[in-house]
Coordinates of C-alpha atoms and ligand atoms in Angstrom, one line a residue:
D1 CA 83.3 94.2 91.5
A2 CA 80.6 91.7 90.3
L3 CA 82.1 89.4 89.0
R4 CA 84.5 89.2 91.5
E5 CA 82.3 88.8 94.0
R6 CA 80.6 85.9 92.2
L7 CA 83.8 83.9 91.3
A8 CA 84.7 84.5 95.4
G9 CA 81.9 82.1 95.9
G10 CA 82.9 78.1 94.9
V11 CA 82.6 79.6 91.3
E12 CA 84.3 76.9 89.1
G13 CA 83.5 77.6 85.9
L14 CA 83.7 81.4 83.6
L15 CA 82.3 81.9 80.4
C16 CA 83.1 85.6 79.6
M17 CA 82.8 88.1 77.2
L18 CA 85.8 90.5 75.9
T19 CA 83.9 93.8 77.8
D20 CA 85.1 91.8 81.0
P21 CA 88.5 92.0 82.1
V22 CA 90.0 88.7 83.6
G23 CA 93.1 89.8 85.1
A24 CA 95.8 87.9 87.6
D25 CA 93.6 89.6 90.6
L26 CA 90.5 88.5 89.7
I27 CA 91.5 84.9 89.1
A28 CA 93.2 84.8 92.5
A29 CA 90.4 86.1 93.9
A30 CA 88.6 82.5 92.5
P31 CA 89.7 79.7 94.6
D32 CA 87.6 77.5 92.7
L33 CA 87.9 78.2 89.3
R34 CA 88.9 75.6 86.9
A35 CA 88.1 76.9 83.2
V36 CA 87.1 80.4 81.5
S37 CA 85.7 80.2 78.2
T38 CA 85.5 83.9 76.2
Y39 CA 83.1 84.4 73.9
A40 CA 85.8 86.2 71.2
V41 CA 88.9 84.9 69.6
G42 CA 91.0 88.1 71.1
T43 CA 92.5 86.9 74.5
D44 CA 93.7 90.8 75.8
N45 CA 91.1 91.3 78.2
I46 CA 92.7 87.8 80.1
D47 CA 95.9 87.2 82.1
L48 CA 96.4 84.1 79.5
A49 CA 99.7 83.2 81.6
A50 CA 98.4 83.8 85.4
A51 CA 95.3 81.1 84.4
A52 CA 98.0 79.1 83.2
E53 CA 100.1 79.3 86.2
R54 CA 97.0 77.8 88.1
G55 CA 96.0 75.5 85.9
I56 CA 93.4 76.9 84.3
P57 CA 92.4 76.9 80.4
V58 CA 91.2 79.7 78.6
G59 CA 89.1 78.7 75.6
H60 CA 88.2 81.1 72.9
T61 CA 86.8 81.0 69.1
P62 CA 88.7 81.2 66.6
D63 CA 87.8 80.3 62.7
V64 CA 84.2 80.5 62.9
L65 CA 84.3 84.5 63.0
T66 CA 87.4 84.8 60.3
E67 CA 85.5 85.4 57.3
T68 CA 82.2 87.3 58.8
S69 CA 85.3 89.2 60.2
A70 CA 86.7 90.2 57.0
D71 CA 83.8 90.8 55.6
L72 CA 83.0 93.6 57.9
A73 CA 86.8 95.2 57.5
L74 CA 85.8 95.5 53.7
A75 CA 82.4 97.1 54.4
L76 CA 83.9 99.8 56.3
M77 CA 86.9 100.0 53.7
L78 CA 84.6 100.4 50.7
A79 CA 82.2 102.8 53.2
V80 CA 84.8 105.5 54.1
M81 CA 86.7 105.3 50.6
R82 CA 83.3 105.5 48.7
R83 CA 81.5 107.9 51.4
I84 CA 78.2 106.1 51.6
P85 CA 77.5 107.5 55.5
A86 CA 77.9 110.9 54.4
G87 CA 75.7 110.8 51.5
D88 CA 73.2 108.9 53.6
A89 CA 73.5 111.6 56.0
E90 CA 72.9 114.4 53.4
V91 CA 70.0 112.4 51.6
R92 CA 68.6 112.1 55.1
A93 CA 69.3 116.2 55.9
G94 CA 67.3 117.0 52.9
E95 CA 70.9 118.2 51.3
W96 CA 70.9 116.2 48.3
L97 CA 69.6 118.3 45.5
T98 CA 70.9 117.3 42.2
W99 CA 73.8 115.0 40.7
E100 CA 77.0 116.7 40.9
P101 CA 80.1 115.7 38.7
A102 CA 82.5 116.5 42.1
R103 CA 80.2 115.5 44.6
L104 CA 81.1 113.5 47.4
L105 CA 84.7 112.0 45.5
G106 CA 85.9 108.7 47.6
H107 CA 89.3 107.2 45.7
D108 CA 89.5 103.0 44.3
L109 CA 90.0 100.6 46.3
H110 CA 90.7 98.4 43.0
R111 CA 93.4 101.1 42.5
A112 CA 94.8 101.1 45.7
T113 CA 97.6 99.3 47.7
V114 CA 96.7 97.8 50.6
G115 CA 98.8 97.2 53.4
I116 CA 97.1 94.9 56.5
V117 CA 98.9 94.9 59.7
G118 CA 99.3 91.5 60.8
L119 CA 98.7 88.5 58.3
G120 CA 96.7 85.7 60.7
R121 CA 93.6 84.1 59.9
I122 CA 91.4 87.4 59.4
G123 CA 94.1 89.5 57.9
Q124 CA 94.5 86.2 55.4
A125 CA 90.5 86.9 54.7
V126 CA 91.1 90.4 53.6
K127 CA 94.3 89.6 51.5
R128 CA 91.7 87.3 49.3
R129 CA 88.7 90.1 49.2
V130 CA 90.9 93.0 48.6
E131 CA 92.8 90.7 45.7
G132 CA 89.3 90.3 44.2
F133 CA 88.7 94.1 44.1
G134 CA 91.9 94.3 41.9
A135 CA 93.7 96.4 44.9
R136 CA 97.7 95.4 45.7
V137 CA 98.5 94.3 48.9
V138 CA 101.3 94.6 51.0
H139 CA 101.7 93.2 54.8
S140 CA 103.1 93.8 57.7
G141 CA 103.6 91.0 60.6
R142 CA 105.8 89.9 63.5
T143 CA 108.2 87.8 61.9
D144 CA 106.7 88.1 58.1
G145 CA 106.6 90.7 55.6
M146 CA 108.0 94.5 55.4
P147 CA 108.9 96.5 58.8
V148 CA 105.7 98.9 59.3
E149 CA 107.3 101.7 58.8
Q150 CA 107.8 100.8 54.8
L151 CA 103.9 99.5 54.6
L152 CA 103.0 102.7 56.3
E153 CA 104.3 104.9 53.0
E154 CA 103.6 102.6 50.6
A155 CA 99.7 101.6 51.4
D156 CA 96.7 103.7 50.4
V157 CA 94.5 102.0 52.8
V158 CA 96.3 100.6 56.3
T159 CA 93.7 97.5 57.9
L160 CA 94.9 96.3 61.1
H161 CA 95.1 92.3 61.8
C162 CA 96.9 92.0 64.8
P163 CA 96.7 91.2 68.3
L164 CA 96.5 93.9 70.9
T165 CA 99.8 93.0 72.8
D166 CA 102.5 95.3 74.4
A167 CA 104.1 95.3 70.8
T168 CA 100.7 96.6 69.1
R169 CA 99.4 99.2 72.0
G170 CA 99.7 102.4 70.6
L171 CA 101.3 101.1 66.7
I172 CA 99.3 103.8 65.2
D173 CA 100.5 106.5 67.2
E174 CA 101.2 110.4 66.0
A175 CA 104.6 109.5 63.6
A176 CA 102.7 106.3 62.1
L177 CA 99.1 108.8 61.2
R178 CA 101.9 111.4 59.3
R179 CA 103.6 109.1 57.1
M180 CA 100.5 108.0 56.1
G181 CA 99.5 110.7 53.6
P182 CA 96.9 112.7 52.7
D183 CA 95.1 110.2 50.5
A184 CA 95.9 107.0 52.9
Y185 CA 93.0 105.9 54.8
L186 CA 92.8 103.9 58.5
V187 CA 90.9 101.1 58.9
N188 CA 90.9 99.3 62.6
T189 CA 88.7 96.2 62.9
A190 CA 91.3 94.8 65.8
R191 CA 91.4 96.5 69.3
G192 CA 90.9 99.9 69.7
P193 CA 94.9 100.9 71.7
V194 CA 96.4 99.7 68.4
V195 CA 95.6 103.6 67.4
D196 CA 96.0 107.0 69.6
T197 CA 92.9 107.9 69.5
D198 CA 93.8 111.8 70.1
A199 CA 96.7 111.4 67.2
L200 CA 93.9 110.1 65.0
R201 CA 91.5 113.0 65.9
R202 CA 94.2 115.4 64.9
A203 CA 94.9 113.0 61.8
L204 CA 91.4 113.9 60.5
E205 CA 90.8 117.1 61.5
E206 CA 94.4 118.7 60.2
G207 CA 94.0 116.2 57.0
W208 CA 97.5 114.0 57.2
I209 CA 95.1 111.1 56.5
A210 CA 91.9 111.3 54.4
G211 CA 90.2 109.0 56.7
A212 CA 89.5 106.1 58.6
A213 CA 86.7 103.6 59.7
L214 CA 86.8 101.9 63.2
D215 CA 85.0 98.4 64.7
V216 CA 86.7 99.1 67.6
T217 CA 88.2 102.2 69.5
D218 CA 89.8 103.4 72.3
P219 CA 87.6 103.8 75.1
E220 CA 85.0 101.8 74.0
P221 CA 82.0 102.2 74.0
L222 CA 83.4 105.8 72.1
P223 CA 80.9 108.7 74.2
A224 CA 78.8 110.2 72.0
D225 CA 80.0 113.2 72.9
H226 CA 83.9 112.6 72.7
P227 CA 85.8 114.6 70.4
L228 CA 86.9 112.2 67.9
L229 CA 83.3 111.9 66.9
S230 CA 83.5 115.6 65.6
A231 CA 86.1 114.7 63.1
P232 CA 85.9 114.2 59.9
N233 CA 85.8 111.3 57.2
L234 CA 85.2 109.2 60.1
V235 CA 83.2 106.0 60.4
V236 CA 82.5 104.2 63.3
A237 CA 81.0 100.6 64.5
P238 CA 80.3 99.5 67.2
H239 CA 82.6 96.1 67.9
L240 CA 80.5 94.4 64.8
G241 CA 83.3 91.9 63.4
S242 CA 81.4 89.2 64.1
A243 CA 78.2 90.2 64.1
S244 CA 75.8 88.1 61.6
H245 CA 73.5 86.0 63.0
E246 CA 75.3 82.8 62.0
T247 CA 78.6 83.4 63.0
R248 CA 77.5 84.5 66.7
A249 CA 75.7 81.2 67.1
E250 CA 78.9 79.3 66.2
M251 CA 80.4 80.9 68.4
A252 CA 78.4 80.2 71.5
D253 CA 78.5 77.0 70.5
I254 CA 81.6 76.8 70.5
A255 CA 82.2 78.8 73.7
V256 CA 80.2 76.3 75.5
D257 CA 81.9 73.4 74.6
N258 CA 85.6 74.5 75.9
L259 CA 83.6 75.5 78.8
L260 CA 82.0 72.0 79.5
A261 CA 86.0 70.1 78.1
G262 CA 87.6 72.7 80.8
L263 CA 85.2 71.6 83.4
A264 CA 85.6 67.9 82.7
G265 CA 89.1 67.9 82.3
T266 CA 89.3 67.3 79.4
P267 CA 91.2 69.2 76.2
L268 CA 89.6 72.2 75.2
P269 CA 88.3 72.6 71.3
H270 CA 90.2 75.8 71.1
R271 CA 92.8 76.7 73.9
A272 CA 94.4 80.1 73.9
N273 CA 97.1 79.5 76.4
Ligands
GLV301 C1 86.2 90.4 68.6 O1 86.1 91.3 69.0 C2 86.6 89.3 69.0 O2 87.7 88.9 69.8 O3 85.8 87.9 69.1
GLV302 C1 76.1 107.2 36.5 O1 75.0 106.6 37.4 C2 76.2 107.3 35.0 O2 75.5 107.1 34.2 O3 77.8 107.6 35.1

């Protein structure tokens, strides 16, 4: 509502965050708006078509965050597979009394088949990394790779790198999680609503899968008393995919360049619509 009020009063350019819903109604309420620039690569929070109908270009920040986001996916994958946060908590709680042969056992990434859902810029960067670890890679895409059902059955680690669209919302639902198996892990660094949160909670509690690592959640932020946080073998980060000093600075430059180009009526360096 605050954004809507501000946009009504002659505002020509909007620099927004991925947390700002920029729907058709908001765009319609901004009669003077000529350019939108989001400080993110994902544009699911913006009605790109409604903006395009008004001739409003929407800029975003691809490429500069690809490697940084892929690093975070690997960090989460290894954290959940090797139980680092669980171990850290044990040490801090004074529960680590002696080295034990069978304490906090996980699974090896180098022995795993990693299933990449969405082999775009970030998916390909994840593929290079996990191949470096010695893992086997399979993938599933909108127009290439294997069917998602087959990937869920074959992969020991399922890592999501698709955009949030009508086709991917709820893609990882109860049926998908049941296909994965009790030794399989889910990593979501894409968008929270690609995964059905309640189904994931039951999958972890009932052991349909071995664990999950999430950088994005639904809802986001996840309230501290959310039932998902009581589930075992869950690692959660607060949407840190692109959060390195270097990458956030590059994203800021691109977001500003996109906005200035849009206001000047020249082609945006990175236009999403
Ligand atoms: C982060 O999620 C982004 O879309 O940049
Ligand atoms: C572990 O530290 C080992 O020596 O096996």
